[in-house]
Amino acid sequence: RAKSAGKSGYVVFDAGMHEQALSRLQLETDLRLAFERAEFRVHYQPIVELASGQLVGAEALVRWQHPRRGLLAPAEFLPLAEETGLIMELDAWVLRQACGQLAQWRQAYPALSGLSINVNVDERQMVSPGIVDEVLSLLRKHRLPPDCLRLEVTETAFRGGRGQAEQRLMALKALGVGLVVDDFGTGYSSLESFAASPFDALKMDQVFVRDIQTNARHRAIARTINSFAGELDLTLTAEGIETTGQRDALREIGCRFGQGFLFARALPPEQFEQMLSGTEGIVG
Ligand code: C2E
Ligand code: MG
Ligand code: MG
Ligand code: MG
């Protein structure tokens, strides 16, 4: 959308575009430096059993403690991390961090040995050959049972074919690691692709949760996702539960697990640990 500067023939950018380009460039520079400066953080959002409200695990969610802009959510920097390829390094760092943290908590709270951690993995990571060895060496290093680590990928990572991502997923499955479809219900995967799928669990996208009480069709879809999960022996977790009404509606359709601001936001490790110290046991 560069404006042509009339007869001079020069192309100039308006001030807004210039500023945008500058701030993007600045963000990219900052993003590269963020690793050296150790500015990334992992926060942990509790996952609970809906019937009892009991803690079962947590989802690791990345944050960026920016030197000038404060704590940034993934939406503010993940797109750029994806564009620049830095997402690979970032995801690998989050994975290492989460495994180390889980091992530490399991040691500190032996009664909570059933605690699991979900880690988001970008689709590109699934194509990279290093992921399987990386996961295996982390499990060994921290002496973690494989099933306490659950990798979340979006539907697009698995198309039911024999692509590289599929091979990686199969290899991870063979390690015993949990595989979760994130944002289920919003992607393009065919139902047929689930016939030979390595996944153990689904995360129902928050769009179905948001107006589950007011939108009969969304409620019907939520119910269908629940029976789909049940028929295929997949554990179902609903995302984005903010009200008791939403929780009750989900319980009513039979959804077993949930996550959302109603229970807790993603917490810094110290705060999550405070919750752990008040927890007596972990349900299966
Ligand atoms: P996601 O994996 O679907 O994670 C759930 C998002 O929903 C998180 O946003 C979480 O904070 C938010 N959420 C949880 N409960 C509620 C609720 O009750 N209401 C609402 N409105 N939102 C809720 P967050 O942390 O901003 O992360 C956004 C997305 O960024 C994640 O969506 C995930 O796709 C991506 N992401 C986060 N961390 C990582 C990472 O380490 N690696 C990769 N590749 N992606 C990540
Ligand atoms: Mg997720
Ligand atoms: Mg999600
Ligand atoms: Mg998402």
PDB file of C-alpha atoms in Angstrom, residues 49-279:
ATOM      1  CA  GLU A  49     -11.785 -33.013  36.657  1.00  0.00           C
ATOM      2  CA  LEU A  50     -15.134 -31.283  36.215  1.00  0.00           C
ATOM      3  CA  ALA A  51     -17.168 -33.479  38.542  1.00  0.00           C
ATOM      4  CA  SER A  52     -14.860 -33.061  41.531  1.00  0.00           C
ATOM      5  CA  GLY A  53     -12.995 -29.866  40.691  1.00  0.00           C
ATOM      6  CA  GLN A  54      -9.799 -31.757  41.440  1.00  0.00           C
ATOM      7  CA  LEU A  55      -6.507 -30.896  39.800  1.00  0.00           C
ATOM      8  CA  VAL A  56      -5.189 -33.436  37.285  1.00  0.00           C
ATOM      9  CA  GLY A  57      -2.493 -31.545  35.468  1.00  0.00           C
ATOM     10  CA  ALA A  58      -1.492 -28.313  33.822  1.00  0.00           C
ATOM     11  CA  GLU A  59      -0.955 -26.778  30.423  1.00  0.00           C
ATOM     12  CA  ALA A  60       2.376 -25.018  29.950  1.00  0.00           C
ATOM     13  CA  LEU A  61       1.810 -21.661  28.246  1.00  0.00           C
ATOM     14  CA  VAL A  62       4.654 -19.423  27.180  1.00  0.00           C
ATOM     15  CA  ARG A  63       4.935 -15.756  28.177  1.00  0.00           C
ATOM     16  CA  TRP A  64       7.517 -13.105  27.369  1.00  0.00           C
ATOM     17  CA  GLN A  65       8.679 -10.772  30.100  1.00  0.00           C
ATOM     18  CA  HIS A  66       9.531  -7.907  27.767  1.00  0.00           C
ATOM     19  CA  PRO A  67      11.962  -5.319  29.200  1.00  0.00           C
ATOM     20  CA  ARG A  68       9.802  -2.345  28.207  1.00  0.00           C
ATOM     21  CA  ARG A  69       6.380  -3.744  27.371  1.00  0.00           C
ATOM     22  CA  GLY A  70       5.806  -5.992  30.350  1.00  0.00           C
ATOM     23  CA  LEU A  71       4.448  -9.538  30.302  1.00  0.00           C
ATOM     24  CA  LEU A  72       3.352 -10.432  26.761  1.00  0.00           C
ATOM     25  CA  ALA A  73       0.874 -13.162  25.815  1.00  0.00           C
ATOM     26  CA  PRO A  74       1.670 -15.557  22.946  1.00  0.00           C
ATOM     27  CA  ALA A  75      -0.648 -13.711  20.538  1.00  0.00           C
ATOM     28  CA  GLU A  76       1.718 -10.739  20.673  1.00  0.00           C
ATOM     29  CA  PHE A  77       4.867 -12.586  19.664  1.00  0.00           C
ATOM     30  CA  LEU A  78       4.097 -16.128  18.430  1.00  0.00           C
ATOM     31  CA  PRO A  79       3.128 -15.011  14.908  1.00  0.00           C
ATOM     32  CA  LEU A  80       6.517 -13.331  14.535  1.00  0.00           C
ATOM     33  CA  ALA A  81       8.276 -16.303  16.127  1.00  0.00           C
ATOM     34  CA  GLU A  82       6.552 -18.505  13.536  1.00  0.00           C
ATOM     35  CA  GLU A  83       7.494 -16.234  10.650  1.00  0.00           C
ATOM     36  CA  THR A  84      11.127 -16.036  11.662  1.00  0.00           C
ATOM     37  CA  GLY A  85      11.450 -19.697  12.535  1.00  0.00           C
ATOM     38  CA  LEU A  86      12.346 -18.819  16.136  1.00  0.00           C
ATOM     39  CA  ILE A  87       9.315 -20.867  17.150  1.00  0.00           C
ATOM     40  CA  MET A  88      11.452 -24.012  16.895  1.00  0.00           C
ATOM     41  CA  GLU A  89      13.912 -22.784  19.486  1.00  0.00           C
ATOM     42  CA  LEU A  90      11.122 -21.378  21.634  1.00  0.00           C
ATOM     43  CA  ASP A  91       9.093 -24.603  21.667  1.00  0.00           C
ATOM     44  CA  ALA A  92      12.189 -26.642  22.458  1.00  0.00           C
ATOM     45  CA  TRP A  93      12.928 -24.306  25.362  1.00  0.00           C
ATOM     46  CA  VAL A  94       9.359 -24.508  26.710  1.00  0.00           C
ATOM     47  CA  LEU A  95       9.490 -28.310  26.479  1.00  0.00           C
ATOM     48  CA  ARG A  96      12.768 -28.479  28.430  1.00  0.00           C
ATOM     49  CA  GLN A  97      11.436 -26.035  30.976  1.00  0.00           C
ATOM     50  CA  ALA A  98       8.163 -27.899  31.476  1.00  0.00           C
ATOM     51  CA  CYS A  99       9.859 -31.296  31.849  1.00  0.00           C
ATOM     52  CA  GLY A 100      12.321 -29.938  34.386  1.00  0.00           C
ATOM     53  CA  GLN A 101       9.521 -28.266  36.310  1.00  0.00           C
ATOM     54  CA  LEU A 102       7.350 -31.380  36.308  1.00  0.00           C
ATOM     55  CA  ALA A 103      10.227 -33.506  37.592  1.00  0.00           C
ATOM     56  CA  GLN A 104      10.856 -31.022  40.378  1.00  0.00           C
ATOM     57  CA  TRP A 105       7.210 -30.983  41.424  1.00  0.00           C
ATOM     58  CA  ARG A 106       6.904 -34.753  41.307  1.00  0.00           C
ATOM     59  CA  GLN A 107       9.887 -34.979  43.604  1.00  0.00           C
ATOM     60  CA  ALA A 108       8.634 -32.320  45.998  1.00  0.00           C
ATOM     61  CA  TYR A 109       5.106 -33.758  46.134  1.00  0.00           C
ATOM     62  CA  PRO A 110       5.301 -37.573  45.920  1.00  0.00           C
ATOM     63  CA  ALA A 111       1.558 -37.862  46.563  1.00  0.00           C
ATOM     64  CA  LEU A 112       1.003 -36.014  43.277  1.00  0.00           C
ATOM     65  CA  SER A 113       2.883 -38.461  41.106  1.00  0.00           C
ATOM     66  CA  GLY A 114      -0.126 -38.587  38.779  1.00  0.00           C
ATOM     67  CA  LEU A 115       0.408 -34.961  37.786  1.00  0.00           C
ATOM     68  CA  SER A 116       0.787 -34.443  34.037  1.00  0.00           C
ATOM     69  CA  ILE A 117       1.913 -31.516  31.920  1.00  0.00           C
ATOM     70  CA  ASN A 118       0.596 -30.550  28.511  1.00  0.00           C
ATOM     71  CA  VAL A 119       2.995 -28.753  26.195  1.00  0.00           C
ATOM     72  CA  ASN A 120       2.001 -27.049  22.943  1.00  0.00           C
ATOM     73  CA  VAL A 121       4.052 -28.025  19.949  1.00  0.00           C
ATOM     74  CA  ASP A 122       3.992 -26.085  16.711  1.00  0.00           C
ATOM     75  CA  GLU A 123       3.259 -28.164  13.652  1.00  0.00           C
ATOM     76  CA  ARG A 124       6.690 -27.367  12.230  1.00  0.00           C
ATOM     77  CA  GLN A 125       8.316 -28.891  15.279  1.00  0.00           C
ATOM     78  CA  MET A 126       6.583 -32.121  14.395  1.00  0.00           C
ATOM     79  CA  VAL A 127       8.263 -32.113  11.014  1.00  0.00           C
ATOM     80  CA  SER A 128      11.714 -31.566  12.486  1.00  0.00           C
ATOM     81  CA  PRO A 129      13.653 -34.809  12.923  1.00  0.00           C
ATOM     82  CA  GLY A 130      14.980 -33.810  16.361  1.00  0.00           C
ATOM     83  CA  ILE A 131      11.716 -33.849  18.269  1.00  0.00           C
ATOM     84  CA  VAL A 132      11.543 -37.572  19.053  1.00  0.00           C
ATOM     85  CA  ASP A 133      15.124 -37.779  20.384  1.00  0.00           C
ATOM     86  CA  GLU A 134      14.623 -34.534  22.254  1.00  0.00           C
ATOM     87  CA  VAL A 135      11.554 -35.872  24.053  1.00  0.00           C
ATOM     88  CA  LEU A 136      13.214 -39.210  24.782  1.00  0.00           C
ATOM     89  CA  SER A 137      16.321 -37.618  26.253  1.00  0.00           C
ATOM     90  CA  LEU A 138      14.243 -35.261  28.410  1.00  0.00           C
ATOM     91  CA  LEU A 139      12.184 -38.145  29.772  1.00  0.00           C
ATOM     92  CA  ARG A 140      15.360 -40.052  30.603  1.00  0.00           C
ATOM     93  CA  LYS A 141      17.206 -37.080  32.043  1.00  0.00           C
ATOM     94  CA  HIS A 142      14.349 -36.281  34.420  1.00  0.00           C
ATOM     95  CA  ARG A 143      13.224 -39.893  34.962  1.00  0.00           C
ATOM     96  CA  LEU A 144       9.700 -39.013  33.917  1.00  0.00           C
ATOM     97  CA  PRO A 145       7.142 -41.682  33.018  1.00  0.00           C
ATOM     98  CA  PRO A 146       6.284 -40.902  29.382  1.00  0.00           C
ATOM     99  CA  ASP A 147       2.543 -40.664  29.943  1.00  0.00           C
ATOM    100  CA  CYS A 148       2.885 -37.649  32.242  1.00  0.00           C
ATOM    101  CA  LEU A 149       3.996 -35.596  29.252  1.00  0.00           C
ATOM    102  CA  ARG A 150       1.256 -34.662  26.794  1.00  0.00           C
ATOM    103  CA  LEU A 151       1.985 -32.891  23.570  1.00  0.00           C
ATOM    104  CA  GLU A 152      -0.725 -30.670  22.121  1.00  0.00           C
ATOM    105  CA  VAL A 153      -0.860 -30.176  18.383  1.00  0.00           C
ATOM    106  CA  THR A 154      -3.564 -28.753  16.173  1.00  0.00           C
ATOM    107  CA  GLU A 155      -5.570 -31.011  13.896  1.00  0.00           C
ATOM    108  CA  THR A 156      -3.639 -29.962  10.820  1.00  0.00           C
ATOM    109  CA  ALA A 157      -0.560 -31.847  12.060  1.00  0.00           C
ATOM    110  CA  PHE A 158      -2.285 -35.140  11.412  1.00  0.00           C
ATOM    111  CA  ARG A 159      -4.028 -35.744   8.143  1.00  0.00           C
ATOM    112  CA  GLY A 160      -4.184 -39.479   8.425  1.00  0.00           C
ATOM    113  CA  GLY A 161      -1.516 -39.883   5.789  1.00  0.00           C
ATOM    114  CA  ARG A 162       2.116 -40.900   5.876  1.00  0.00           C
ATOM    115  CA  GLY A 163       3.696 -37.460   6.046  1.00  0.00           C
ATOM    116  CA  GLN A 164       6.640 -36.586   8.252  1.00  0.00           C
ATOM    117  CA  ALA A 165       4.521 -35.097  10.996  1.00  0.00           C
ATOM    118  CA  GLU A 166       2.502 -38.315  11.128  1.00  0.00           C
ATOM    119  CA  GLN A 167       5.670 -40.389  11.408  1.00  0.00           C
ATOM    120  CA  ARG A 168       6.911 -38.213  14.248  1.00  0.00           C
ATOM    121  CA  LEU A 169       3.576 -38.530  16.029  1.00  0.00           C
ATOM    122  CA  MET A 170       3.654 -42.304  15.659  1.00  0.00           C
ATOM    123  CA  ALA A 171       7.205 -42.416  17.048  1.00  0.00           C
ATOM    124  CA  LEU A 172       6.195 -40.238  19.993  1.00  0.00           C
ATOM    125  CA  LYS A 173       3.196 -42.440  20.593  1.00  0.00           C
ATOM    126  CA  ALA A 174       5.539 -45.439  20.631  1.00  0.00           C
ATOM    127  CA  LEU A 175       7.514 -43.702  23.398  1.00  0.00           C
ATOM    128  CA  GLY A 176       4.312 -43.615  25.421  1.00  0.00           C
ATOM    129  CA  VAL A 177       3.933 -39.859  25.393  1.00  0.00           C
ATOM    130  CA  GLY A 178       0.352 -38.524  25.395  1.00  0.00           C
ATOM    131  CA  LEU A 179      -0.835 -36.848  22.196  1.00  0.00           C
ATOM    132  CA  VAL A 180      -3.591 -34.272  22.299  1.00  0.00           C
ATOM    133  CA  VAL A 181      -5.500 -32.579  19.499  1.00  0.00           C
ATOM    134  CA  ASP A 182      -5.733 -28.893  20.439  1.00  0.00           C
ATOM    135  CA  ASP A 183      -8.635 -26.622  19.455  1.00  0.00           C
ATOM    136  CA  PHE A 184     -10.664 -29.608  18.262  1.00  0.00           C
ATOM    137  CA  GLY A 185     -13.652 -28.695  16.155  1.00  0.00           C
ATOM    138  CA  THR A 186     -12.138 -25.675  14.430  1.00  0.00           C
ATOM    139  CA  GLY A 187      -9.697 -27.347  12.025  1.00  0.00           C
ATOM    140  CA  TYR A 188     -10.130 -29.106   8.742  1.00  0.00           C
ATOM    141  CA  SER A 189      -9.285 -32.670   9.577  1.00  0.00           C
ATOM    142  CA  SER A 190     -11.548 -35.344   8.175  1.00  0.00           C
ATOM    143  CA  LEU A 191     -13.203 -37.751  10.564  1.00  0.00           C
ATOM    144  CA  GLU A 192     -11.621 -40.544   8.550  1.00  0.00           C
ATOM    145  CA  SER A 193      -8.162 -39.345   9.597  1.00  0.00           C
ATOM    146  CA  PHE A 194      -9.052 -40.377  13.144  1.00  0.00           C
ATOM    147  CA  ALA A 195      -9.404 -44.005  12.130  1.00  0.00           C
ATOM    148  CA  ALA A 196      -5.639 -44.538  12.356  1.00  0.00           C
ATOM    149  CA  SER A 197      -4.831 -41.610  14.579  1.00  0.00           C
ATOM    150  CA  PRO A 198      -2.234 -41.825  17.347  1.00  0.00           C
ATOM    151  CA  PHE A 199      -4.064 -39.318  19.549  1.00  0.00           C
ATOM    152  CA  ASP A 200      -5.164 -40.058  23.108  1.00  0.00           C
ATOM    153  CA  ALA A 201      -7.094 -36.926  23.833  1.00  0.00           C
ATOM    154  CA  LEU A 202      -9.017 -33.960  22.445  1.00  0.00           C
ATOM    155  CA  LYS A 203      -9.238 -30.379  23.618  1.00  0.00           C
ATOM    156  CA  MET A 204     -12.638 -28.998  22.707  1.00  0.00           C
ATOM    157  CA  ASP A 205     -12.128 -25.482  21.381  1.00  0.00           C
ATOM    158  CA  GLN A 206     -13.390 -22.607  23.479  1.00  0.00           C
ATOM    159  CA  VAL A 207     -15.835 -21.419  20.822  1.00  0.00           C
ATOM    160  CA  PHE A 208     -18.155 -24.278  21.748  1.00  0.00           C
ATOM    161  CA  VAL A 209     -17.766 -23.584  25.456  1.00  0.00           C
ATOM    162  CA  ARG A 210     -18.288 -19.821  25.265  1.00  0.00           C
ATOM    163  CA  ASP A 211     -21.978 -19.903  24.383  1.00  0.00           C
ATOM    164  CA  ILE A 212     -22.809 -23.484  25.237  1.00  0.00           C
ATOM    165  CA  GLN A 213     -25.747 -22.285  27.338  1.00  0.00           C
ATOM    166  CA  THR A 214     -27.233 -19.880  24.830  1.00  0.00           C
ATOM    167  CA  ASN A 215     -26.498 -21.440  21.467  1.00  0.00           C
ATOM    168  CA  ALA A 216     -28.324 -24.726  20.981  1.00  0.00           C
ATOM    169  CA  ARG A 217     -26.256 -25.664  17.950  1.00  0.00           C
ATOM    170  CA  HIS A 218     -22.970 -25.110  19.761  1.00  0.00           C
ATOM    171  CA  ARG A 219     -24.321 -27.201  22.613  1.00  0.00           C
ATOM    172  CA  ALA A 220     -25.270 -29.925  20.144  1.00  0.00           C
ATOM    173  CA  ILE A 221     -21.772 -29.850  18.663  1.00  0.00           C
ATOM    174  CA  ALA A 222     -20.226 -29.996  22.136  1.00  0.00           C
ATOM    175  CA  ARG A 223     -22.358 -33.044  22.889  1.00  0.00           C
ATOM    176  CA  THR A 224     -21.324 -34.630  19.594  1.00  0.00           C
ATOM    177  CA  ILE A 225     -17.630 -33.990  20.295  1.00  0.00           C
ATOM    178  CA  ASN A 226     -18.091 -35.653  23.664  1.00  0.00           C
ATOM    179  CA  SER A 227     -19.612 -38.793  22.171  1.00  0.00           C
ATOM    180  CA  PHE A 228     -17.042 -38.798  19.360  1.00  0.00           C
ATOM    181  CA  ALA A 229     -14.290 -38.737  21.995  1.00  0.00           C
ATOM    182  CA  GLY A 230     -16.012 -41.447  24.016  1.00  0.00           C
ATOM    183  CA  GLU A 231     -16.511 -43.769  21.043  1.00  0.00           C
ATOM    184  CA  LEU A 232     -12.872 -43.437  20.023  1.00  0.00           C
ATOM    185  CA  ASP A 233     -11.570 -43.772  23.551  1.00  0.00           C
ATOM    186  CA  LEU A 234     -10.158 -40.262  23.611  1.00  0.00           C
ATOM    187  CA  THR A 235     -10.046 -38.213  26.790  1.00  0.00           C
ATOM    188  CA  LEU A 236     -11.927 -34.930  26.423  1.00  0.00           C
ATOM    189  CA  THR A 237     -10.954 -31.620  28.007  1.00  0.00           C
ATOM    190  CA  ALA A 238     -12.990 -28.455  27.444  1.00  0.00           C
ATOM    191  CA  GLU A 239     -11.083 -25.192  27.136  1.00  0.00           C
ATOM    192  CA  GLY A 240     -12.041 -21.694  28.173  1.00  0.00           C
ATOM    193  CA  ILE A 241     -14.515 -22.397  30.975  1.00  0.00           C
ATOM    194  CA  GLU A 242     -15.223 -19.030  32.596  1.00  0.00           C
ATOM    195  CA  THR A 243     -18.530 -19.523  34.420  1.00  0.00           C
ATOM    196  CA  THR A 244     -20.175 -22.113  36.626  1.00  0.00           C
ATOM    197  CA  GLY A 245     -23.001 -22.221  34.078  1.00  0.00           C
ATOM    198  CA  GLN A 246     -20.608 -23.321  31.354  1.00  0.00           C
ATOM    199  CA  ARG A 247     -19.028 -25.860  33.669  1.00  0.00           C
ATOM    200  CA  ASP A 248     -22.398 -27.314  34.604  1.00  0.00           C
ATOM    201  CA  ALA A 249     -23.501 -27.531  30.978  1.00  0.00           C
ATOM    202  CA  LEU A 250     -20.283 -29.397  30.154  1.00  0.00           C
ATOM    203  CA  ARG A 251     -20.719 -31.750  33.085  1.00  0.00           C
ATOM    204  CA  GLU A 252     -24.239 -32.404  31.945  1.00  0.00           C
ATOM    205  CA  ILE A 253     -23.125 -33.515  28.494  1.00  0.00           C
ATOM    206  CA  GLY A 254     -20.555 -35.766  30.170  1.00  0.00           C
ATOM    207  CA  CYS A 255     -17.334 -33.911  29.441  1.00  0.00           C
ATOM    208  CA  ARG A 256     -14.834 -35.158  32.009  1.00  0.00           C
ATOM    209  CA  PHE A 257     -12.060 -32.555  32.182  1.00  0.00           C
ATOM    210  CA  GLY A 258     -11.848 -28.807  31.861  1.00  0.00           C
ATOM    211  CA  GLN A 259      -9.654 -25.790  32.000  1.00  0.00           C
ATOM    212  CA  GLY A 260     -10.464 -22.097  32.213  1.00  0.00           C
ATOM    213  CA  PHE A 261     -10.439 -18.864  34.158  1.00  0.00           C
ATOM    214  CA  LEU A 262     -13.234 -20.227  36.400  1.00  0.00           C
ATOM    215  CA  PHE A 263     -10.621 -22.513  37.963  1.00  0.00           C
ATOM    216  CA  ALA A 264      -7.472 -20.468  37.411  1.00  0.00           C
ATOM    217  CA  ARG A 265      -5.540 -18.527  34.828  1.00  0.00           C
ATOM    218  CA  ALA A 266      -2.125 -19.653  33.698  1.00  0.00           C
ATOM    219  CA  LEU A 267       0.005 -19.104  36.808  1.00  0.00           C
ATOM    220  CA  PRO A 268       3.699 -18.440  37.320  1.00  0.00           C
ATOM    221  CA  PRO A 269       5.401 -21.594  38.692  1.00  0.00           C
ATOM    222  CA  GLU A 270       5.565 -20.262  42.267  1.00  0.00           C
ATOM    223  CA  GLN A 271       1.814 -19.682  42.324  1.00  0.00           C
ATOM    224  CA  PHE A 272       1.037 -22.997  40.695  1.00  0.00           C
ATOM    225  CA  GLU A 273       3.166 -24.660  43.314  1.00  0.00           C
ATOM    226  CA  GLN A 274       1.146 -23.003  46.077  1.00  0.00           C
ATOM    227  CA  MET A 275      -1.880 -24.727  44.592  1.00  0.00           C
ATOM    228  CA  LEU A 276      -0.021 -28.030  44.516  1.00  0.00           C
ATOM    229  CA  SER A 277       0.918 -27.775  48.141  1.00  0.00           C
ATOM    230  CA  GLY A 278      -2.791 -27.599  48.971  1.00  0.00           C
ATOM    231  CA  THR A 279      -3.684 -30.618  46.796  1.00  0.00           C
TER     232      THR A 279
END
